[in-house]
PDB file of C-alpha atoms in Angstrom:
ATOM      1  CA  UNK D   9       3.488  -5.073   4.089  1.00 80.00           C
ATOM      2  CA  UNK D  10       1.371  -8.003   3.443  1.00 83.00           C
ATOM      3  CA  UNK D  11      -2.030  -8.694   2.346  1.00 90.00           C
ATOM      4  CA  UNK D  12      -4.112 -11.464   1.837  1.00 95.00           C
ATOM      5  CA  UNK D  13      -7.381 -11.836  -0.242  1.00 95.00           C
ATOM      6  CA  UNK D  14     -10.104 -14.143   0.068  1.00 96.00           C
ATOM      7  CA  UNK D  15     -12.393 -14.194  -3.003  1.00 92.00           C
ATOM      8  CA  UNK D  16     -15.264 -15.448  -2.375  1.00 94.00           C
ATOM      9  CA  UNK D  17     -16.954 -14.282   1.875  1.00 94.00           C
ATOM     10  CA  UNK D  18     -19.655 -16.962   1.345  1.00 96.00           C
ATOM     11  CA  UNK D  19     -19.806 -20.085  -0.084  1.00 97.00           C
ATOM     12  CA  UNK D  20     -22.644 -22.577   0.300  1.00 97.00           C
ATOM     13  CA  UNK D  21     -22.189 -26.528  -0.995  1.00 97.00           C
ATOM     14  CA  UNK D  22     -24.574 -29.535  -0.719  1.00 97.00           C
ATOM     15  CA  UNK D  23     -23.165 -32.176   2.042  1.00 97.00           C
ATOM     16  CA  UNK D  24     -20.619 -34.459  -0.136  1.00 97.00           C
ATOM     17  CA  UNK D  25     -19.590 -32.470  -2.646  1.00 98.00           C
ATOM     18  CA  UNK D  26     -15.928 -31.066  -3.165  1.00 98.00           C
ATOM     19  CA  UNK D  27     -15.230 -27.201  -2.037  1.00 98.00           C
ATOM     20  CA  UNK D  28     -12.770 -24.962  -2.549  1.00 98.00           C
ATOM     21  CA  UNK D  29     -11.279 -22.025  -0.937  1.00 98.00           C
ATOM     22  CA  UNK D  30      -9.822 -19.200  -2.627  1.00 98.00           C
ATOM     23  CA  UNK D  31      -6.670 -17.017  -1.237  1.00 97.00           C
ATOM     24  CA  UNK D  32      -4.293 -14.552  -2.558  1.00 97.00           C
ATOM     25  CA  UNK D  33      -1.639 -13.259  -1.010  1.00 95.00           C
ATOM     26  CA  UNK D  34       0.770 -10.257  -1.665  1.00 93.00           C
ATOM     27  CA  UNK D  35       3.910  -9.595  -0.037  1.00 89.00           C
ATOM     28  CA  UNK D  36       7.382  -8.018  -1.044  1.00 85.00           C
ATOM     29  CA  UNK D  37       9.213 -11.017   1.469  1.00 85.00           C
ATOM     30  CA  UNK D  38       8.355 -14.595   1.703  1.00 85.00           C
ATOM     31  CA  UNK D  39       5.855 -15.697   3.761  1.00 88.00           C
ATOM     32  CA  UNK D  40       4.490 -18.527   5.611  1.00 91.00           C
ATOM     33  CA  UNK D  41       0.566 -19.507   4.752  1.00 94.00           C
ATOM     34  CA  UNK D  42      -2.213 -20.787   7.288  1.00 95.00           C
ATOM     35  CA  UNK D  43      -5.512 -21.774   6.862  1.00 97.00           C
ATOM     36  CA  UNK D  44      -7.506 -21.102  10.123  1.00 96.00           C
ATOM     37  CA  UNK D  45     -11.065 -22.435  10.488  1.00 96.00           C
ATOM     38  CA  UNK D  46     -13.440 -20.506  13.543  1.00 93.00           C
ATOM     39  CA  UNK D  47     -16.692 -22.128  14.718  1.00 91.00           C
ATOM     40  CA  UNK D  48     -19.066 -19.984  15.840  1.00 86.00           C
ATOM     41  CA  UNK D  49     -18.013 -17.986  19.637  1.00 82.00           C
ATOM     42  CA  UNK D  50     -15.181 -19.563  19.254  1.00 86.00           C
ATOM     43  CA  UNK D  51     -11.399 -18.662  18.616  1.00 88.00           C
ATOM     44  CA  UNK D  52      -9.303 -19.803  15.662  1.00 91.00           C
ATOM     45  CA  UNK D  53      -8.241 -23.263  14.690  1.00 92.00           C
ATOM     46  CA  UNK D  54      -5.012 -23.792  12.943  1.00 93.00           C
ATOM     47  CA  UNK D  55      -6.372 -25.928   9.761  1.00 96.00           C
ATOM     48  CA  UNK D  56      -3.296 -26.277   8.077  1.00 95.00           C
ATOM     49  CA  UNK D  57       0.281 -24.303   7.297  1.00 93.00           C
ATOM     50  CA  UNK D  58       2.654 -24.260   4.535  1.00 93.00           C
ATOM     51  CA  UNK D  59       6.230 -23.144   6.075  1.00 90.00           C
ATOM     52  CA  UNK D  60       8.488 -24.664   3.570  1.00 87.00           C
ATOM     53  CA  UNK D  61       8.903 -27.787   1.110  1.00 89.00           C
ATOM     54  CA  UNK D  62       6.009 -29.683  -0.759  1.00 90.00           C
ATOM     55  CA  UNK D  63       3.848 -27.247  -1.985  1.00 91.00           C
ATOM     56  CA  UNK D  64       0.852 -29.632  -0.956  1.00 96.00           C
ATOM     57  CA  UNK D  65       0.083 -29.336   2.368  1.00 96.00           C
ATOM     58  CA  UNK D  66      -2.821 -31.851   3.962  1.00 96.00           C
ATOM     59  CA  UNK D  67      -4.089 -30.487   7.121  1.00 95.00           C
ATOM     60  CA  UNK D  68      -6.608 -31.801   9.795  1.00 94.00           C
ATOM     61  CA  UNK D  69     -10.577 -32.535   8.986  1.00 93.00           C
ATOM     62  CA  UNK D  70      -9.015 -33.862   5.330  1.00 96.00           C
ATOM     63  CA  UNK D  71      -8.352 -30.240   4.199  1.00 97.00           C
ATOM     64  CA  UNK D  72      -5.297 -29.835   2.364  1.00 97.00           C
ATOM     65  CA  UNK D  73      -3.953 -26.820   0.221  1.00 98.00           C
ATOM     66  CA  UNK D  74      -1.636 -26.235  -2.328  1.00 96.00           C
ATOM     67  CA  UNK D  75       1.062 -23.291  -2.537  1.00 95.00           C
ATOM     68  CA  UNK D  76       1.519 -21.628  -5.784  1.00 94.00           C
ATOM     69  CA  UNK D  77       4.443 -18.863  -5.657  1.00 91.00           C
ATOM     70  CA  UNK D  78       4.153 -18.177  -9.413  1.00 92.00           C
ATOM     71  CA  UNK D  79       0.340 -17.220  -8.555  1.00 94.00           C
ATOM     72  CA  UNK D  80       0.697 -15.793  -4.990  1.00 94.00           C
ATOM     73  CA  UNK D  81      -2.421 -18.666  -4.105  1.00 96.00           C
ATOM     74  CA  UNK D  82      -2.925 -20.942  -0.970  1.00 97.00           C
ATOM     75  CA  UNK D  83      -6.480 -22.176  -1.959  1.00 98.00           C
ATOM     76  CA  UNK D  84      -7.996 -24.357   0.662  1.00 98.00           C
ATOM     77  CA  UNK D  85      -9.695 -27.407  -0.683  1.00 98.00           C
ATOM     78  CA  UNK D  86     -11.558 -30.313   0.699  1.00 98.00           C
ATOM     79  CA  UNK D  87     -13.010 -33.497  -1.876  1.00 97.00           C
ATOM     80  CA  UNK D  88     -16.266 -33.878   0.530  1.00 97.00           C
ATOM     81  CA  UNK D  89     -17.563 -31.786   2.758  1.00 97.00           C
ATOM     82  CA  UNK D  90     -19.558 -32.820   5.853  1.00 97.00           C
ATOM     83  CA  UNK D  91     -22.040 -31.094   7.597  1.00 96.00           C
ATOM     84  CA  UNK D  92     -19.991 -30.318  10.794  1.00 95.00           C
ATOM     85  CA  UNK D  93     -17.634 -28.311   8.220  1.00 97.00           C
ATOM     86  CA  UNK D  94     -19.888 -25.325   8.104  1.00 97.00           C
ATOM     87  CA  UNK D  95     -17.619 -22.367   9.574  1.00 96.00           C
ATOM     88  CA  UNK D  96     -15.639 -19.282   8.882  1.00 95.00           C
ATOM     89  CA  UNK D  97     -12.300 -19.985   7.521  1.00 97.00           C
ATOM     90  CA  UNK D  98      -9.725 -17.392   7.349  1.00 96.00           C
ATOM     91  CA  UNK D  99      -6.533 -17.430   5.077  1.00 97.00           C
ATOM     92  CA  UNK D 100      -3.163 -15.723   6.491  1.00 95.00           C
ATOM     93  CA  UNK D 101       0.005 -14.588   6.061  1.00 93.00           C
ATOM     94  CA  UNK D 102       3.005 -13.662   8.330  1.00 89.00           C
ATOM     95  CA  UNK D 103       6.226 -12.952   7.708  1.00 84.00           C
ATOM     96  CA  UNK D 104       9.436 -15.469   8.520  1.00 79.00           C
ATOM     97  CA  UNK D 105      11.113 -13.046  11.012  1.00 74.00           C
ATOM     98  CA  UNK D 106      10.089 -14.774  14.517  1.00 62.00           C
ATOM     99  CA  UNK D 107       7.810 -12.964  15.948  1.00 64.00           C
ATOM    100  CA  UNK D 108       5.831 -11.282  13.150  1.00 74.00           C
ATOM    101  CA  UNK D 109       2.425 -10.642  12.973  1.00 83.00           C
ATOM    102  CA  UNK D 110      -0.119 -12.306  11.292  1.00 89.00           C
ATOM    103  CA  UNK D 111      -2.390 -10.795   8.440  1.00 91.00           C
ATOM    104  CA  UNK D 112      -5.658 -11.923   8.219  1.00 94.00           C
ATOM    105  CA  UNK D 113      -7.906 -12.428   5.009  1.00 94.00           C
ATOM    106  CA  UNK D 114     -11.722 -11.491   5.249  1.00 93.00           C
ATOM    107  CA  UNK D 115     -13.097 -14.595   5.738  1.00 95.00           C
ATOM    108  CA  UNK D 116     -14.871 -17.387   4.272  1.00 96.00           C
ATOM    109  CA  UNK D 117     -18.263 -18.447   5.223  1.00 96.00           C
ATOM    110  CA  UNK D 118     -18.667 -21.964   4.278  1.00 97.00           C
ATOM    111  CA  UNK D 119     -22.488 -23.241   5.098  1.00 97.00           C
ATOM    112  CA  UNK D 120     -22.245 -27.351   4.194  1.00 97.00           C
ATOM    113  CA  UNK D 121     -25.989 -27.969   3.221  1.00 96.00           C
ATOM    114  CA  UNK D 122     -28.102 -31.495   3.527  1.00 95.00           C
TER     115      UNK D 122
ATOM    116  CA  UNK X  28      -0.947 -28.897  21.204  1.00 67.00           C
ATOM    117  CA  UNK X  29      -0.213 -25.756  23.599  1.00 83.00           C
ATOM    118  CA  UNK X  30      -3.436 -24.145  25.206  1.00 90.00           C
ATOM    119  CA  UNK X  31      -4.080 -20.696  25.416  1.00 93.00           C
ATOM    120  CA  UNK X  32      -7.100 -19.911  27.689  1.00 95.00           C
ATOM    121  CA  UNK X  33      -8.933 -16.605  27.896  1.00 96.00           C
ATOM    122  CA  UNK X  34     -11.179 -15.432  30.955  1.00 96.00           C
ATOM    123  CA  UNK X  35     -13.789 -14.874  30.986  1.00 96.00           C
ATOM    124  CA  UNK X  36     -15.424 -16.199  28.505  1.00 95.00           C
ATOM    125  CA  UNK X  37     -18.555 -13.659  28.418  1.00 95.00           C
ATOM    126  CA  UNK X  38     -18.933 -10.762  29.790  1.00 97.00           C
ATOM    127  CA  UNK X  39     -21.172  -7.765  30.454  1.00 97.00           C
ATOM    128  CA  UNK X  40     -20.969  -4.507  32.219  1.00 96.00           C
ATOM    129  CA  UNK X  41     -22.057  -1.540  32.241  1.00 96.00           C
ATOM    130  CA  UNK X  42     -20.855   2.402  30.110  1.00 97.00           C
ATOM    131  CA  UNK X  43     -17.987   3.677  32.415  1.00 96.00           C
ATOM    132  CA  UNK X  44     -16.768   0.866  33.807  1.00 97.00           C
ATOM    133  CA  UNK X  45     -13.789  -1.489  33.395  1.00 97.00           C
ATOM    134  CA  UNK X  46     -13.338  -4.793  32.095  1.00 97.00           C
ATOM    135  CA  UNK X  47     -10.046  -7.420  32.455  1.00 97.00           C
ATOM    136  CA  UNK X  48      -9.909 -10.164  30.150  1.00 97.00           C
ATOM    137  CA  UNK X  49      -7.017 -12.607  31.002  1.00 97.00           C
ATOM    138  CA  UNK X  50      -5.152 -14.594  28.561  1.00 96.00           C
ATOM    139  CA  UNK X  51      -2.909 -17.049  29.536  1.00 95.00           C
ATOM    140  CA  UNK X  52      -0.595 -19.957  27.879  1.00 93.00           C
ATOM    141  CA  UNK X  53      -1.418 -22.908  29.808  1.00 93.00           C
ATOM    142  CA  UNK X  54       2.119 -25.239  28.828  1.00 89.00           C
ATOM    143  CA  UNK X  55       4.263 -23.203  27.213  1.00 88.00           C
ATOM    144  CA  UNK X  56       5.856 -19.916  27.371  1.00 89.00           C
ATOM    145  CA  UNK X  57       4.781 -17.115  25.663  1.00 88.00           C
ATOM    146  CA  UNK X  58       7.296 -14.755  24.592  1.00 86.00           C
ATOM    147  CA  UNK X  59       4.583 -13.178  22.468  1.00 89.00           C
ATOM    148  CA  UNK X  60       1.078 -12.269  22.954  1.00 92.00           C
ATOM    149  CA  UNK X  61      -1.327 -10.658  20.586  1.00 93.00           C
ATOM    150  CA  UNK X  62      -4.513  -8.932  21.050  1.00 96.00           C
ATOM    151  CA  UNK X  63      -7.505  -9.191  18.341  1.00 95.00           C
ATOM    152  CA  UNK X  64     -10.895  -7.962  18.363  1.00 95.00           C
ATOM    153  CA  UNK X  65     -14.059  -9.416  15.939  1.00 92.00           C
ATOM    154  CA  UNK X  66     -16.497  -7.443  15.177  1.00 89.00           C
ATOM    155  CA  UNK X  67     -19.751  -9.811  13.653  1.00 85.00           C
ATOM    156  CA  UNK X  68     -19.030 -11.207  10.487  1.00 83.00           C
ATOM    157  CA  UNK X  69     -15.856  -9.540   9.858  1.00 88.00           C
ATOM    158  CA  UNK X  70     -11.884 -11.206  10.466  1.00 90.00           C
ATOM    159  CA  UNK X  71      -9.830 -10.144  12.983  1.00 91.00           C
ATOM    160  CA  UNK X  72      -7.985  -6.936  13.477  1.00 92.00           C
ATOM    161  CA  UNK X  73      -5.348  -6.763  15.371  1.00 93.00           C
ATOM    162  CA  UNK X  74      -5.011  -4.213  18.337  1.00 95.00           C
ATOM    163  CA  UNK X  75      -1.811  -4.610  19.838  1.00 94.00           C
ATOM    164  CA  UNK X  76       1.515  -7.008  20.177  1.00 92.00           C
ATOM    165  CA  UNK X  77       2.931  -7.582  23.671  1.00 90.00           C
ATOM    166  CA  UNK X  78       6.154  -9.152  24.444  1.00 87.00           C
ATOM    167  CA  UNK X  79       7.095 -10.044  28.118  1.00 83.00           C
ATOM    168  CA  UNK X  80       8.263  -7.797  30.361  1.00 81.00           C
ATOM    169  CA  UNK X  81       7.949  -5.065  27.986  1.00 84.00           C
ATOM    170  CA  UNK X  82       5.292  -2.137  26.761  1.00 87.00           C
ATOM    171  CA  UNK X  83       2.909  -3.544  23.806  1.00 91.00           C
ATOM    172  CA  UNK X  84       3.076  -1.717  20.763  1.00 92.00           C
ATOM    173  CA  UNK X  85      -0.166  -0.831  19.458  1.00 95.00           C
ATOM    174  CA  UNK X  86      -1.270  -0.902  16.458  1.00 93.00           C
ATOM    175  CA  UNK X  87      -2.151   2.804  14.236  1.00 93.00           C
ATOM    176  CA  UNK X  88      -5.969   3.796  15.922  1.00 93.00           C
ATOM    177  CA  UNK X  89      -6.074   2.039  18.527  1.00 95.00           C
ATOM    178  CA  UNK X  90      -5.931   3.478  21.598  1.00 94.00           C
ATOM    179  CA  UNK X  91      -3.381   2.916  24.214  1.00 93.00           C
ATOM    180  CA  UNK X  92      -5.210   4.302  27.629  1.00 94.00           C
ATOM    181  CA  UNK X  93      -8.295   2.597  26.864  1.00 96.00           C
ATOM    182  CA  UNK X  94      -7.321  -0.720  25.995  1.00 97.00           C
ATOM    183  CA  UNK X  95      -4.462  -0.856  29.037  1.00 96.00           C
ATOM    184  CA  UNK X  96      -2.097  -4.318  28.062  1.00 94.00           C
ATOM    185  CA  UNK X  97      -0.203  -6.171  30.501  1.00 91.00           C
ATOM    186  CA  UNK X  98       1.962  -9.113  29.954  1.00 89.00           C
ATOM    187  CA  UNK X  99       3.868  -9.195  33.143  1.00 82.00           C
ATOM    188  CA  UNK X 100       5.187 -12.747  32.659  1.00 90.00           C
ATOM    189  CA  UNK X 101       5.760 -14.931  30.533  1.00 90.00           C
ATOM    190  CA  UNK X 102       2.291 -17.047  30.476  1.00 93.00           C
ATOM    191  CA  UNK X 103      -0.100 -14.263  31.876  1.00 94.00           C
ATOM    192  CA  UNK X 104      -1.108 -11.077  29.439  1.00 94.00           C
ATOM    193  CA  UNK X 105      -4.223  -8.601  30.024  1.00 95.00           C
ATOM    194  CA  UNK X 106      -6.404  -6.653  28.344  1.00 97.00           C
ATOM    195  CA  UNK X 107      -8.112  -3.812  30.254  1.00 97.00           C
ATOM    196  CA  UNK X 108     -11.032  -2.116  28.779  1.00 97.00           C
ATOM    197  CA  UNK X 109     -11.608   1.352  30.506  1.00 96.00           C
ATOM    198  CA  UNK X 110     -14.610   3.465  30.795  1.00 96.00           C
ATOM    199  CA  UNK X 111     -16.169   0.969  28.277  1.00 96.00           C
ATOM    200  CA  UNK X 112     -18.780   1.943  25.914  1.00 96.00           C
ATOM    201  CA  UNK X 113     -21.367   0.191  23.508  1.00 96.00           C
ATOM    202  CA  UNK X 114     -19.127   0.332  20.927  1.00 95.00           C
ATOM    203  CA  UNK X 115     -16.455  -1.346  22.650  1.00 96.00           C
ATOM    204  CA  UNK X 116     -18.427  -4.409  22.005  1.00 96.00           C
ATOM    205  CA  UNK X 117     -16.853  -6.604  20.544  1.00 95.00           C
ATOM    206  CA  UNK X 118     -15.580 -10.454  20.361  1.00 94.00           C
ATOM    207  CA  UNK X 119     -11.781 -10.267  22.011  1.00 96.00           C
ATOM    208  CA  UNK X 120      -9.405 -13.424  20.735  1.00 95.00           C
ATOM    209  CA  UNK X 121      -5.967 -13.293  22.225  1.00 95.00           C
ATOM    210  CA  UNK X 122      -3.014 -15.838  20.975  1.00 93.00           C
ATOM    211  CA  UNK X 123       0.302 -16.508  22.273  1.00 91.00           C
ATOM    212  CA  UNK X 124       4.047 -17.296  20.811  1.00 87.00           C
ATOM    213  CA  UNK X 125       6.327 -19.346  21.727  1.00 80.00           C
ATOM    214  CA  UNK X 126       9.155 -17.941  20.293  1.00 70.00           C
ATOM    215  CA  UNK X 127      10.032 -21.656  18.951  1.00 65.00           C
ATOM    216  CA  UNK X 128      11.947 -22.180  15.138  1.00 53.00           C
ATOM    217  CA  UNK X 129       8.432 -20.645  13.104  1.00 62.00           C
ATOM    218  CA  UNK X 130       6.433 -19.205  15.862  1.00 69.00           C
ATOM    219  CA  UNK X 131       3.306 -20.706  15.406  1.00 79.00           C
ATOM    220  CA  UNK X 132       0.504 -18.307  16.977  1.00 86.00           C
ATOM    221  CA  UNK X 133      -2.103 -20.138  19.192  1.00 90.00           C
ATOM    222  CA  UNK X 134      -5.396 -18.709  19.806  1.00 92.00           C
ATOM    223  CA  UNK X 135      -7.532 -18.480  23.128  1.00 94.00           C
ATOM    224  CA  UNK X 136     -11.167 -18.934  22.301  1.00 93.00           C
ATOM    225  CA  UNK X 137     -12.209 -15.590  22.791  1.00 94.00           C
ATOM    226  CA  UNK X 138     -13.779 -13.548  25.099  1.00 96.00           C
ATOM    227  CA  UNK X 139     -17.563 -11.358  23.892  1.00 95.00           C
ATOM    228  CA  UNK X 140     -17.527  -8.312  25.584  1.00 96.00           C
ATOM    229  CA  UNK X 141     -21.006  -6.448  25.617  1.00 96.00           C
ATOM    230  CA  UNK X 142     -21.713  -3.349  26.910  1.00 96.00           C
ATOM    231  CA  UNK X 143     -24.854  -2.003  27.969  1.00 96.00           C
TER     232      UNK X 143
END
């Protein structure tokens, strides 16, 4: 089975300023990574995915994360934040075998403050 | 990218009655659909996995007669909520699979359920 932590549920940063997102993942197979963002009332946004190949992955909204296999991490990072980036962000995990479910992390609040 | 839509969007009804939320793939076909519910401020838990044509596996607590999944083809699945209750609450998010080389999962936007 997989699992997939997310260390920090809230994190609030002033309007500019760099932020990162912290996820760990466990799992016994190898994995693909996603980094979903969810506005609020709304459904899931695929940020970014790492599938295979460079371990930097850029993403939409100028996210991009890095995979580290030696640390089991897929932090999400981003060098300025804007206001409009204020959301939940979730960190997952599913399994190469088509048709797998995903596993989500807990969540990330990120409030972007003026 | 391929749509999923979800209807409706909102709802609310009343303790004992029924609910059908629809969730459909819009351009592509879904050989896959999931079934998620939200509850406020927490991530998503998934309730069941349905695959076309076939019965959807639920997942361990989750009740099969009350949460009654149908994916009878191959862009169409629903979710029926019997004899609701207040706790049954909940935001719904469905997402589909294509079935293509990694299976990416796209979500609807969710449907809030409320029950008074």
């Amino acid at each position: 089975a997989q699992s997939v932590t997310q260390l920090d549920s809230q994190v609030p940063v002033f309007e500019e300023a760099p932020v990162e997102l912290r996820c760990n993942y466990s799992s016994s197979v190898s994995v693909y990574l996603f980094w979903y963002v969810q506005y609020p009332n709304q459904g899931l946004q695929l940020l970014l995915k790492y599938l295979s190949g460079s371990t930097l992955v850029k993403g939409i909204n100028g996210f991009e994360a890095e995979f580290n296999k030696s640390q089991t991490s897929f932090h999400l990072r981003k060098p300025s934040v804007h206001i409009s980036d204020t959301a939940e962000y979730f960190c997952a995990v599913r399994k190469e075998t088509s048709g797998s479910r995903l596993t989500f992390g807990e969540g990330t609040q990120l409030t972007v403050n003026p | 990218g391929a749509v999923v839509s979800q209807h409706p969007s909102w709802v609310i009804c009343k303790s004992g009655t029924s609910v059908k939320i629809e969730c459909r793939s819009l351009d592509f076909q879904a050989t896959t659909m999931f079934w998620y519910r939200q509850f406020p401020k927490q991530s998503l838990m998934l309730m069941a996995t349905s695959n076309e044509g076939s019965k959807a596996t639920y997942e361990q607590g989750v009740e099969k007669d009350k949460f009654l999944i149908n994916h009878a083809s191959l862009t169409l699945s629903t979710l029926t909520v019997t004899s609701a209750h207040p706790e049954d609450s909940s935001f719904y998010i469905c997402s589909a699979t294509s079935g293509s080389s990694y299976n990416e999962q796209f979500f609807g936007p969710g449907t809030r359920l409320t029950v008074l």
